[in-house]
PDB file of C-alpha atoms in Angstrom:
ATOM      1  CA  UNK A   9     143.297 230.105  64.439  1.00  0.00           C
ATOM      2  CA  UNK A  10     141.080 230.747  67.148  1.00  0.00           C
ATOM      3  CA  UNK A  11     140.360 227.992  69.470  1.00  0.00           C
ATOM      4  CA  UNK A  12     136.614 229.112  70.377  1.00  0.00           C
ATOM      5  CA  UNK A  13     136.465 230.172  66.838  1.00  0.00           C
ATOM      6  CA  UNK A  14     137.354 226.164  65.826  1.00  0.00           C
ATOM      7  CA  UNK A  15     135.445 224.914  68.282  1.00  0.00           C
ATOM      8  CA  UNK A  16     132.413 226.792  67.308  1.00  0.00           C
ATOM      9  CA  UNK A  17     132.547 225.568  63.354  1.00  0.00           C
ATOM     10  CA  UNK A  18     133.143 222.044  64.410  1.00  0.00           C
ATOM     11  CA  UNK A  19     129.926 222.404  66.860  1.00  0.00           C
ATOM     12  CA  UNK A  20     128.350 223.592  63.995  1.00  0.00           C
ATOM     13  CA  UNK A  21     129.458 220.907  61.069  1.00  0.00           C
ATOM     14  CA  UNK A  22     128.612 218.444  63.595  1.00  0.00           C
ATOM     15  CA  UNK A  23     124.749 219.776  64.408  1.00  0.00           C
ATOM     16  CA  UNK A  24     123.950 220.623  60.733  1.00  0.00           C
ATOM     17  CA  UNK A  25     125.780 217.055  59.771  1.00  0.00           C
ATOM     18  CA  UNK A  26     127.698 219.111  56.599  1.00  0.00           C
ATOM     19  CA  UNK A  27     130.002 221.275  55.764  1.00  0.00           C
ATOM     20  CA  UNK A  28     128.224 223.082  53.483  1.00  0.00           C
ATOM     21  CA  UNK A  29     125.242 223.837  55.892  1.00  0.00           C
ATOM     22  CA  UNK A  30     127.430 224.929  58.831  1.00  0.00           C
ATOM     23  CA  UNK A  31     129.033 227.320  56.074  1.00  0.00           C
ATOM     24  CA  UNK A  32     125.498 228.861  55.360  1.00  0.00           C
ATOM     25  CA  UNK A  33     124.894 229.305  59.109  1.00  0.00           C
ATOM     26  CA  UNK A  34     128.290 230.813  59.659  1.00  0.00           C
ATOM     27  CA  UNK A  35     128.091 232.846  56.996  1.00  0.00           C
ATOM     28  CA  UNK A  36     131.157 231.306  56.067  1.00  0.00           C
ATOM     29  CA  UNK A  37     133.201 229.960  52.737  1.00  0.00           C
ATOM     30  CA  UNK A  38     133.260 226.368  52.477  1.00  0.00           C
ATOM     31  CA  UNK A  39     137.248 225.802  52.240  1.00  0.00           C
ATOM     32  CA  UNK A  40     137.219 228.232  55.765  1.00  0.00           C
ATOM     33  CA  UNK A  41     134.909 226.104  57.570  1.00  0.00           C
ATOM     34  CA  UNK A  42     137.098 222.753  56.216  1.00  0.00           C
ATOM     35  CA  UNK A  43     140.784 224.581  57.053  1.00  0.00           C
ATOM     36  CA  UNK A  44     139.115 224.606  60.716  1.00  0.00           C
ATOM     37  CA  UNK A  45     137.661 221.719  61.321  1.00  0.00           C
ATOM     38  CA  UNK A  46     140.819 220.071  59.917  1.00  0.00           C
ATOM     39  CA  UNK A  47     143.065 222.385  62.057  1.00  0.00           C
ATOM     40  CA  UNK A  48     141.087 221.252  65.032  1.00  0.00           C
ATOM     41  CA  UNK A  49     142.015 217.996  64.289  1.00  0.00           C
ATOM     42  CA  UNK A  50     145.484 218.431  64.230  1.00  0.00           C
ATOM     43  CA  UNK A  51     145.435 220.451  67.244  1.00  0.00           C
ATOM     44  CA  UNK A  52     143.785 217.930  69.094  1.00  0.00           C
ATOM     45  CA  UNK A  53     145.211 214.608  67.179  1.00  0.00           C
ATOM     46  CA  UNK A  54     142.366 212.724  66.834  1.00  0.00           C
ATOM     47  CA  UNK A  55     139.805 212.594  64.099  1.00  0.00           C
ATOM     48  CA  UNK A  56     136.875 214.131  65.196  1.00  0.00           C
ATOM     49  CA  UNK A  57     134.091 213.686  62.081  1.00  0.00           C
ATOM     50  CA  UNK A  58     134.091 211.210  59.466  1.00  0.00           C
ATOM     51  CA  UNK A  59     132.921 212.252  55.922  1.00  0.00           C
ATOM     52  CA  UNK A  60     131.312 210.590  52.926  1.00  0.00           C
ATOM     53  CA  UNK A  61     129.998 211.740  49.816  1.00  0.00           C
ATOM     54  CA  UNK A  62     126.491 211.968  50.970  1.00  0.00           C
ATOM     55  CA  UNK A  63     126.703 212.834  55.333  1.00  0.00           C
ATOM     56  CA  UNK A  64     129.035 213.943  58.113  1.00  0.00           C
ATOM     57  CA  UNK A  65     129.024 212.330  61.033  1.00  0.00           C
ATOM     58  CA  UNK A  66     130.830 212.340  64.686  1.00  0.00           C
ATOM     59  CA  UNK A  67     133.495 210.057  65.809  1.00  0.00           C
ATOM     60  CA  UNK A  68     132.951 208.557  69.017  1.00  0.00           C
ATOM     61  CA  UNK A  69     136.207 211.137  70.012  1.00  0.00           C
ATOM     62  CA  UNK A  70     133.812 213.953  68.435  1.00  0.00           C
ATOM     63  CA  UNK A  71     131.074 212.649  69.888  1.00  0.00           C
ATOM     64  CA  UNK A  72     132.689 213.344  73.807  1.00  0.00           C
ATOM     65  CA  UNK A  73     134.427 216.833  72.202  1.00  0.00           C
ATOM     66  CA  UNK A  74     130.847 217.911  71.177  1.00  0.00           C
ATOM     67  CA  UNK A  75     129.105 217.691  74.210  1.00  0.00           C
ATOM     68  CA  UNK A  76     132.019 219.166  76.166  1.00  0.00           C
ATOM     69  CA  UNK A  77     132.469 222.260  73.372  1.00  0.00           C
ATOM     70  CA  UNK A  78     128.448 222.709  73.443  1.00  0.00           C
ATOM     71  CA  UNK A  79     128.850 222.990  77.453  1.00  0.00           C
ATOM     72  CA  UNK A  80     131.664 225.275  77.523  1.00  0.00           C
ATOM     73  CA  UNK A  81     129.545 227.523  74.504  1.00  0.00           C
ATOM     74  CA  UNK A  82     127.013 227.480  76.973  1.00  0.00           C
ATOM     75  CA  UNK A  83     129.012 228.574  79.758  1.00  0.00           C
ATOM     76  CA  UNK A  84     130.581 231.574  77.713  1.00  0.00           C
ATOM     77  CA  UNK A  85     126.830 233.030  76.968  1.00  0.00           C
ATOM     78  CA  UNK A  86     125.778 232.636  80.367  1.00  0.00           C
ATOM     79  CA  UNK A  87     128.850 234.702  81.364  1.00  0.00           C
ATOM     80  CA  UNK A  88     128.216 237.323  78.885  1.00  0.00           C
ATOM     81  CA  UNK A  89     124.317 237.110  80.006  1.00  0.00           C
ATOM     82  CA  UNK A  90     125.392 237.422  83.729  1.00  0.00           C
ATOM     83  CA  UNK A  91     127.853 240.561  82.799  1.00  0.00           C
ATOM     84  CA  UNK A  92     125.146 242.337  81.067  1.00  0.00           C
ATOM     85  CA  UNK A  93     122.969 241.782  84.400  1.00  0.00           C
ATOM     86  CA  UNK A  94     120.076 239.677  83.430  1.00  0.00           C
ATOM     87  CA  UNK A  95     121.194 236.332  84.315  1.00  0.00           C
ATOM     88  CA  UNK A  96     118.309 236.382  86.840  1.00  0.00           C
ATOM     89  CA  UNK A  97     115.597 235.904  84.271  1.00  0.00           C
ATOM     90  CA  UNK A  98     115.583 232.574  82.850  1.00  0.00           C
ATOM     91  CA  UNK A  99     114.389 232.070  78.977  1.00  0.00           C
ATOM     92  CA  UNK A 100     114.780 230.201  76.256  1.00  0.00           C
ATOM     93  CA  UNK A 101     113.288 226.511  75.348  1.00  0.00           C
ATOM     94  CA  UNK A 102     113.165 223.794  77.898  1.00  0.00           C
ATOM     95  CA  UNK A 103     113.250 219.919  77.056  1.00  0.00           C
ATOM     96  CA  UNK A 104     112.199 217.784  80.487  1.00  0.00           C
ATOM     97  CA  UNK A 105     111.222 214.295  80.338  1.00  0.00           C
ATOM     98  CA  UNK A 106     109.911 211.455  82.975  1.00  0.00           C
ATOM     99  CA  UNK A 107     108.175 208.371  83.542  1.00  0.00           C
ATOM    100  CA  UNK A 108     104.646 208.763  81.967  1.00  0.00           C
ATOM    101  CA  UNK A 109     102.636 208.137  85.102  1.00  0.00           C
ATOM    102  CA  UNK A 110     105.285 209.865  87.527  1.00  0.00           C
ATOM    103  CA  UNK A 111     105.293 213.375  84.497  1.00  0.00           C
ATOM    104  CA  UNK A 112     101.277 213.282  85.265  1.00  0.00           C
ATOM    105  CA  UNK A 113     101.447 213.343  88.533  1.00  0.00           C
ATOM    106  CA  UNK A 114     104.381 215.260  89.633  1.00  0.00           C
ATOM    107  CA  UNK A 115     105.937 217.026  87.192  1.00  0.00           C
ATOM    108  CA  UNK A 116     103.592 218.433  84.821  1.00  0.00           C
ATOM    109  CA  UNK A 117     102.436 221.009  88.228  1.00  0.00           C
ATOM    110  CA  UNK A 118     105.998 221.842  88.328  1.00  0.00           C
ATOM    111  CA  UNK A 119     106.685 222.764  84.964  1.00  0.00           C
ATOM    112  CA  UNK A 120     103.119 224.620  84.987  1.00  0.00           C
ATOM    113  CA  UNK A 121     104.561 226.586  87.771  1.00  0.00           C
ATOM    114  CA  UNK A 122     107.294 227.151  86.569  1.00  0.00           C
ATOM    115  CA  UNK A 123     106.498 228.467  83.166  1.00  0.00           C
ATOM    116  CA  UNK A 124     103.835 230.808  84.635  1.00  0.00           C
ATOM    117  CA  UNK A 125     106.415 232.322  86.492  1.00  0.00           C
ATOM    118  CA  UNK A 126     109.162 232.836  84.007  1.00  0.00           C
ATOM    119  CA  UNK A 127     106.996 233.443  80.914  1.00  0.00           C
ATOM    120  CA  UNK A 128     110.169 234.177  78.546  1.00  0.00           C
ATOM    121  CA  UNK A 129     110.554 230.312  78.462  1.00  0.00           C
ATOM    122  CA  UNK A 130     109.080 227.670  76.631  1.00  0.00           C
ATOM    123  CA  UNK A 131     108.716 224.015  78.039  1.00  0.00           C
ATOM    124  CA  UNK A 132     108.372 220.554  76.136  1.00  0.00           C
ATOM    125  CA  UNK A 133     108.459 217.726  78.326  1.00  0.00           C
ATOM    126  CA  UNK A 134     108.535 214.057  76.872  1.00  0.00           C
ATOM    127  CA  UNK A 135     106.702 211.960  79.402  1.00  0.00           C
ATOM    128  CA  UNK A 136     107.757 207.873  78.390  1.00  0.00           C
ATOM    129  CA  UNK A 137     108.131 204.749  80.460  1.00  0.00           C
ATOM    130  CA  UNK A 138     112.199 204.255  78.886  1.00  0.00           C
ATOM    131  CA  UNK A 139     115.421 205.388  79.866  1.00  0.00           C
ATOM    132  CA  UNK A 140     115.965 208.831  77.685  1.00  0.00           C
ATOM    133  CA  UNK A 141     119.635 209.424  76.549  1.00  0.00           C
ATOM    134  CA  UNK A 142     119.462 213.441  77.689  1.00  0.00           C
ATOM    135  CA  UNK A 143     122.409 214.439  75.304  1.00  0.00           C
ATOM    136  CA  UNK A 144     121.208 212.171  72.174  1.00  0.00           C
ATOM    137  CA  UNK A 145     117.352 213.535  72.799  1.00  0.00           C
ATOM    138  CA  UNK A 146     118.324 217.037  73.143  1.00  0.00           C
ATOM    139  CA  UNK A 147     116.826 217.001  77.076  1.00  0.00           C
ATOM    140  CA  UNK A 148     117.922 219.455  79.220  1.00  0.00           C
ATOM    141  CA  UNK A 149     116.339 217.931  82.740  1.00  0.00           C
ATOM    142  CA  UNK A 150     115.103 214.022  83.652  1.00  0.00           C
ATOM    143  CA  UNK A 151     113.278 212.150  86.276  1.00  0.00           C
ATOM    144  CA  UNK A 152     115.353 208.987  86.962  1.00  0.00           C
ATOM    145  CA  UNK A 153     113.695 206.139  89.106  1.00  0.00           C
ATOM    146  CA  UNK A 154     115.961 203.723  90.086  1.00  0.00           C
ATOM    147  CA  UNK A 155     119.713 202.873  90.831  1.00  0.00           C
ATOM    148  CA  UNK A 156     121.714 205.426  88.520  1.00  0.00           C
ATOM    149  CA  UNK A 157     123.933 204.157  85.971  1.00  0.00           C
ATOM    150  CA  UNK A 158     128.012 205.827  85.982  1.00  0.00           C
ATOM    151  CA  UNK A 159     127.799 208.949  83.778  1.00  0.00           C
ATOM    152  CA  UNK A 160     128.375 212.699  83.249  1.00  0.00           C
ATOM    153  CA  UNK A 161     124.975 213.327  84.460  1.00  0.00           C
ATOM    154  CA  UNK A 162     124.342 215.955  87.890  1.00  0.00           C
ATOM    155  CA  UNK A 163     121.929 213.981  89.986  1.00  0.00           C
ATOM    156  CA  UNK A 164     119.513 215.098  93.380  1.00  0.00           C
ATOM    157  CA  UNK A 165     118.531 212.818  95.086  1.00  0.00           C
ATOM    158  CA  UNK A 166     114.367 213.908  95.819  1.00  0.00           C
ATOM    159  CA  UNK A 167     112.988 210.783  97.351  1.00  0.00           C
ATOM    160  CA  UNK A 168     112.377 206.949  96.765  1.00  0.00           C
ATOM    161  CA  UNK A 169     109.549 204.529  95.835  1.00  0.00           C
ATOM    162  CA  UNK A 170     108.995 200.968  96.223  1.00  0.00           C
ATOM    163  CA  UNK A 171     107.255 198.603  94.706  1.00  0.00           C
ATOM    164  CA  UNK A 172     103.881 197.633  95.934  1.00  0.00           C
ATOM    165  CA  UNK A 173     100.973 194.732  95.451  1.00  0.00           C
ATOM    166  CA  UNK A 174      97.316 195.744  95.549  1.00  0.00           C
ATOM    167  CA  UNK A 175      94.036 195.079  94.899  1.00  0.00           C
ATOM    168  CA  UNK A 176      90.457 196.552  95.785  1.00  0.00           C
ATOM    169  CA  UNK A 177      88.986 195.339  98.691  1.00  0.00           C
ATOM    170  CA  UNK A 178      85.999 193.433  96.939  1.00  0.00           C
ATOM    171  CA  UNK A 179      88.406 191.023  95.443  1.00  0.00           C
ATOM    172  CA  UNK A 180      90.064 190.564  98.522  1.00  0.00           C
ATOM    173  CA  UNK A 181      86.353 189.699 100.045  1.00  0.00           C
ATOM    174  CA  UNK A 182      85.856 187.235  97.252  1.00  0.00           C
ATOM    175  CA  UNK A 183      89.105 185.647  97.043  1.00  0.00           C
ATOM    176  CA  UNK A 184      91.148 186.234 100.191  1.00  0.00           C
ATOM    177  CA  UNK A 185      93.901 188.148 101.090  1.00  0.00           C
ATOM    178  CA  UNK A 186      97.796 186.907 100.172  1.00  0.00           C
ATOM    179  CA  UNK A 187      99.770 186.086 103.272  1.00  0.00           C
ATOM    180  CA  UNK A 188     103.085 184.843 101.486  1.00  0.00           C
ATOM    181  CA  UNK A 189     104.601 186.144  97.959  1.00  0.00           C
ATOM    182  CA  UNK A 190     104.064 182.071  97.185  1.00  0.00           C
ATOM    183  CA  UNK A 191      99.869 182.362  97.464  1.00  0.00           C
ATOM    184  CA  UNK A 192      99.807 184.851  94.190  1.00  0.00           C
ATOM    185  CA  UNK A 193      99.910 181.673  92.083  1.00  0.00           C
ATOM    186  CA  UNK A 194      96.490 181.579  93.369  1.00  0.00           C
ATOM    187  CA  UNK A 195      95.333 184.786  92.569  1.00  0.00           C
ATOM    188  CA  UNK A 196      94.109 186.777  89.324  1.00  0.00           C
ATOM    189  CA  UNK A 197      97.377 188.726  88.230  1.00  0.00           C
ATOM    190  CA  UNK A 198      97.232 191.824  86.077  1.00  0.00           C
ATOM    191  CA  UNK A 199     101.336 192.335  85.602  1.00  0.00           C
ATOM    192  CA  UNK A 200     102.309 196.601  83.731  1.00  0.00           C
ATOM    193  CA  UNK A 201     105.528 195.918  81.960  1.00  0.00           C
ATOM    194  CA  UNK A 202     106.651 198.868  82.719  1.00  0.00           C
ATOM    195  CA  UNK A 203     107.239 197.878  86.616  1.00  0.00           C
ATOM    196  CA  UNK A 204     107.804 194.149  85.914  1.00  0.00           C
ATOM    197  CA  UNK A 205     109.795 193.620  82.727  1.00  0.00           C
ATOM    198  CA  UNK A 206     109.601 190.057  83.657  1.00  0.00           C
ATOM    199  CA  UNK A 207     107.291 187.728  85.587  1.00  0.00           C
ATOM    200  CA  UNK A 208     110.048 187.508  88.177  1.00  0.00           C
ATOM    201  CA  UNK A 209     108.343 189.379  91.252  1.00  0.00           C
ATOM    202  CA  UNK A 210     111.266 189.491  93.734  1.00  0.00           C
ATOM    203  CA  UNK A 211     110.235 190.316  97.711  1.00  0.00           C
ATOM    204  CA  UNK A 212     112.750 191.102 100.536  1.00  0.00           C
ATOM    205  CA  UNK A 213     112.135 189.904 104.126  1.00  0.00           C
ATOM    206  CA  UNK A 214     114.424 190.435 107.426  1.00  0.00           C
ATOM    207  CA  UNK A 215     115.718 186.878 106.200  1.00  0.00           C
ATOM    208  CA  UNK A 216     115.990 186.504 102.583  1.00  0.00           C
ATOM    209  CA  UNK A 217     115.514 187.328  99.401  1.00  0.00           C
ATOM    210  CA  UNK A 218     112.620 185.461  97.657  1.00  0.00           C
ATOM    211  CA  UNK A 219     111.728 185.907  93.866  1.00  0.00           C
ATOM    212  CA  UNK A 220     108.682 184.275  92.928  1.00  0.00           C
ATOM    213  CA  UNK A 221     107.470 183.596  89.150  1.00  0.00           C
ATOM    214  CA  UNK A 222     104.110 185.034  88.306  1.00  0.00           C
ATOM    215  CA  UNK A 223     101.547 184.094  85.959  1.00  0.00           C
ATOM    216  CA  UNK A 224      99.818 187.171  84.489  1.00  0.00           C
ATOM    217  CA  UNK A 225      96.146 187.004  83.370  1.00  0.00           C
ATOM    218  CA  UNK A 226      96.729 190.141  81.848  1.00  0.00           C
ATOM    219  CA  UNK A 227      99.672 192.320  80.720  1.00  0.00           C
ATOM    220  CA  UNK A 228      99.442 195.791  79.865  1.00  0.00           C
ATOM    221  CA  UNK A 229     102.070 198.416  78.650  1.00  0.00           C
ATOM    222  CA  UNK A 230     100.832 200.960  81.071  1.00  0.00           C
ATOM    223  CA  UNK A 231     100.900 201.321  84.789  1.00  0.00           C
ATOM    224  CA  UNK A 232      97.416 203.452  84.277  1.00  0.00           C
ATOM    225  CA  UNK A 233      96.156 200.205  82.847  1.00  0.00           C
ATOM    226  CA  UNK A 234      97.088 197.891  85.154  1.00  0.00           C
ATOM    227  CA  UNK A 235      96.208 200.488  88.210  1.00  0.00           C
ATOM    228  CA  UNK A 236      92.418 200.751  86.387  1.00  0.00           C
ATOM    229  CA  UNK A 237      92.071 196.411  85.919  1.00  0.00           C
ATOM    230  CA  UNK A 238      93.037 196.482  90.049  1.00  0.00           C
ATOM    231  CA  UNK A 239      90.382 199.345  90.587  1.00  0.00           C
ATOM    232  CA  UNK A 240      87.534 197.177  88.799  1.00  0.00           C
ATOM    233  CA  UNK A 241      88.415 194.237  91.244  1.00  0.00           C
ATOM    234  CA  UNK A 242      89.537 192.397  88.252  1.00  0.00           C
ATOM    235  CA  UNK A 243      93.005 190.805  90.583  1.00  0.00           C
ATOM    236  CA  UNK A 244      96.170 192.184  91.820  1.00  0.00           C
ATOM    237  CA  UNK A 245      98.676 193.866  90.496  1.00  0.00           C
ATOM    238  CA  UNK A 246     102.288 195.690  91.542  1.00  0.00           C
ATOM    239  CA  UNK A 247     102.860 199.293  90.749  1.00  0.00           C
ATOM    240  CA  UNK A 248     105.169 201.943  92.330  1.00  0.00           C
ATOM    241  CA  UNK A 249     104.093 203.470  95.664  1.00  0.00           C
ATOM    242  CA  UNK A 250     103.903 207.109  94.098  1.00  0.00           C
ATOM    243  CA  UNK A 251     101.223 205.649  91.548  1.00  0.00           C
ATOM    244  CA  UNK A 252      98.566 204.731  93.602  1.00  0.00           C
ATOM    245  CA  UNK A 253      99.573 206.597  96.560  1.00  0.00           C
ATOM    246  CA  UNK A 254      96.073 208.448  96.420  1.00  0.00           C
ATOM    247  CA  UNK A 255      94.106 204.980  96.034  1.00  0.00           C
ATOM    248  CA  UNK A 256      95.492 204.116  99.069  1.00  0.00           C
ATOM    249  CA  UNK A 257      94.762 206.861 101.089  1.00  0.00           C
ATOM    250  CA  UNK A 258      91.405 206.898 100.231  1.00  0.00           C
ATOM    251  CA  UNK A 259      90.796 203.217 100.812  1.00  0.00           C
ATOM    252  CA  UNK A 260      90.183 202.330  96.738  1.00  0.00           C
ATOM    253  CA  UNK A 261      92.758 199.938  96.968  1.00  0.00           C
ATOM    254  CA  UNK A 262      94.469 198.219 100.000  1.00  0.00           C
ATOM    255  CA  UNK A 263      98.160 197.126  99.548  1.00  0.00           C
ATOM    256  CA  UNK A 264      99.131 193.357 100.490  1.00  0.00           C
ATOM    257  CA  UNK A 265     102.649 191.662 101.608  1.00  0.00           C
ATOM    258  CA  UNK A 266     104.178 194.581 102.988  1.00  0.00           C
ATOM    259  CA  UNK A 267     106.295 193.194 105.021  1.00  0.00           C
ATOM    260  CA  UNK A 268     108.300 191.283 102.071  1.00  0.00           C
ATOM    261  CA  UNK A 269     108.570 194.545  99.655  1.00  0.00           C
ATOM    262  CA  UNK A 270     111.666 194.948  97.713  1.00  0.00           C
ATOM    263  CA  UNK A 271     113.946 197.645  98.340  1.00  0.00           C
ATOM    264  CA  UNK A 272     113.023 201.434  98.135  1.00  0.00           C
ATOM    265  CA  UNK A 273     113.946 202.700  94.337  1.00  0.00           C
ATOM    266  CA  UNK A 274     115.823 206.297  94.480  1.00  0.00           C
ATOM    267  CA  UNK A 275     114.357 209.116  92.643  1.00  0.00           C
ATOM    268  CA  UNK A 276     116.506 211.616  91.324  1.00  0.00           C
ATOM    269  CA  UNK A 277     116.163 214.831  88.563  1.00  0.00           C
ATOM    270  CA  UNK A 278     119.092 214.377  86.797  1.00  0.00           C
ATOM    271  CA  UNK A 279     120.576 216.737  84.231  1.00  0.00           C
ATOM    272  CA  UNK A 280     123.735 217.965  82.118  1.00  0.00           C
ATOM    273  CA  UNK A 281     124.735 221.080  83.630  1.00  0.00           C
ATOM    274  CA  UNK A 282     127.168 221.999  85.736  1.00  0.00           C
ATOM    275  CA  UNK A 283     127.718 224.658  89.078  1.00  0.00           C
ATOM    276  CA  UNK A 284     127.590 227.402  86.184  1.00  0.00           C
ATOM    277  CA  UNK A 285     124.771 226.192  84.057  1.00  0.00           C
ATOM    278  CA  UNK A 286     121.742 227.810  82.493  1.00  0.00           C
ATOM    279  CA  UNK A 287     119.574 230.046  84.679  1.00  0.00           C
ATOM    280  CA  UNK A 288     116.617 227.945  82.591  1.00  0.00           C
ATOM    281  CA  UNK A 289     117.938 224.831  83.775  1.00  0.00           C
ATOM    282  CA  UNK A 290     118.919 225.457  87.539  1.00  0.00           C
ATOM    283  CA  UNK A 291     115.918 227.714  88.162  1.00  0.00           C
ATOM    284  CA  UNK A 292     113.881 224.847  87.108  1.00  0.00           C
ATOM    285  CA  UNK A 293     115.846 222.161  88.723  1.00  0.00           C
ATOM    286  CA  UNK A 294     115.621 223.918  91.996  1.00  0.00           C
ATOM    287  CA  UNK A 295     111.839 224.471  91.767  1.00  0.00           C
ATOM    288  CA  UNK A 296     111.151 220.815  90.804  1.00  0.00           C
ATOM    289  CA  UNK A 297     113.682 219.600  93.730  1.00  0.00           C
ATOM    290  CA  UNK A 298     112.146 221.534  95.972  1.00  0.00           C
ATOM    291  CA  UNK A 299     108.575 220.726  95.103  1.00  0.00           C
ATOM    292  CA  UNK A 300     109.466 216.550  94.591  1.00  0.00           C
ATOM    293  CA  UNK A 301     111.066 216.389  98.046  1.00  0.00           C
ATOM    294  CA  UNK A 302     108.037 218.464  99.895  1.00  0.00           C
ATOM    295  CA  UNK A 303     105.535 215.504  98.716  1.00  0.00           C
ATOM    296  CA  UNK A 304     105.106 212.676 100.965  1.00  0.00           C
ATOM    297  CA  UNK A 305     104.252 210.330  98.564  1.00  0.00           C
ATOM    298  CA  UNK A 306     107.942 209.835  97.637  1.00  0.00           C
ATOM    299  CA  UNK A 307     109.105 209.130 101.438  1.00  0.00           C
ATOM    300  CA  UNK A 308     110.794 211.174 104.349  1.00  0.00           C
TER     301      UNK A 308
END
């Protein structure tokens, strides 16, 4: 048989989880779609989905073969796309996620942008303060801040963060200003999860490295959270640089112990495609890279 012609009913067993549903969307007789999917198999020689009575599911071999056949799919409709001369335009659905504060921020003006300029595409973006899995989610382009993990994943580097204590200036009246990481045990704490997991600050001199254990007042699951407690002159807490970058500026807050931060955290948009990808995906890619490393907020 047909190896693009296997490939494409085992993409499609594997998506609809069943034989008998990737028939229906093939248009195609059950025993057809299972000769194959089983010929695939033995062409390959390795057992790509396991079967039960009731569900169909990948292998972790099939798992790897159906992210590589969905690329190469991909690759063959761009091709035909770019031979019929309108590979220019990009359309279709786009998935994009990112941290929640960093999506508010940053990328929701680039995906405005970008959507009002290309109006035969649709956008979702899932803003959440966790590391997305971009092939299990279905997400075609990420924000990633922080040291990348080894994977398959493109990544552009677009700037770096660090982490940063603050606090409003009338609590630093009333209670003083830190000099070492050592004095926060005397200090109100307000502590967002999301940018310390742990109470374990950890600060970086010239010298050494220090890491101090905190004791939170208050712990909140959001950086906006934390961000309005410091505001209110409630105590101190430690965000990112990018998320109160315009407190800063305008004197709201005032940051403290800056010369023991930790080290700068990259910032990359990260996604699945490669050289040859969507136009969707590397016109948006190249708008939000663009746009990310233009903004002085996330460094030179």
């Amino acid at each position: 048989m047909d190896r693009f012609h296997l490939m494409n009913v085992f993409v499609a067993v594997a998506e609809a989880e069943s034989f008998a549903g990737a028939a229906r969307r093939l248009r195609l007789s059950p025993p057809a779609v299972t000769r194959a999917v089983v010929a695939l198999e033995e062409r390959l020689g390795v057992r790509l989905l396991t079967r039960t009575t009731r569900v169909v599911r990948v292998t972790e071999a099939g798992a790897r073969y159906l992210e590589d056949a969905c690329r190469i799919m991909m690759e063959l409709d761009e091709a035909d796309v770019a031979a019929a001369g309108v590979n220019a335009a990009p359309r279709g659905h786009l998935a994009v996620t990112a941290p929640v504060l960093f999506g508010k921020l940053y990328v929701m003006p680039v995906i405005a942008e970008y959507q009002s300029a290309f109006e035969q595409t649709s956008v979702s973006a899932l803003f959440v303060d966790r590391l997305v899995n971009l092939v299990e989610e279905g997400i075609d382009v990420g924000i990633r801040i922080g040291q990348l993990p080894d994977s398959s994943l493109r990544a552009i580097r677009v700037g770096q963060v660090h982490r940063v204590v603050v606090g409003a200036p009338a609590y630093f009246h009333e209670h003083g200003v830190p000099e070492r990481p050592e004095d926060l045990a005397r200090h109100r704490l307000v502590a967002a999860s999301g940018v310390s997991p742990t109470n374990d600050w950890v600060f970086q001199s010239a010298s050494e490295k220090r890491t101090v254990r905190v004791q939170p007042r208050i712990i909140v699951n959001t950086n906006d959270a934390a961000l309005e407690a410091a505001r209110r002159g409630y105590g101190l807490t430690r965000l990112l640089s990018y998320q109160i970058a315009p407190e800063l500026a305008s004197g709201e807050l005032r940051a403290v112990l800056t010369d023991c931060e930790a080290p700068d955290l990259p910032v990359h948009v990260v996604h699945r495609e490669g050289r040859h990808g969507s136009a969707k995906v590397r016109s948006f890619v190249d708008l939000a890279v663009a746009r990310l490393r233009a903004d002085s907020a996330l460094g030179p």
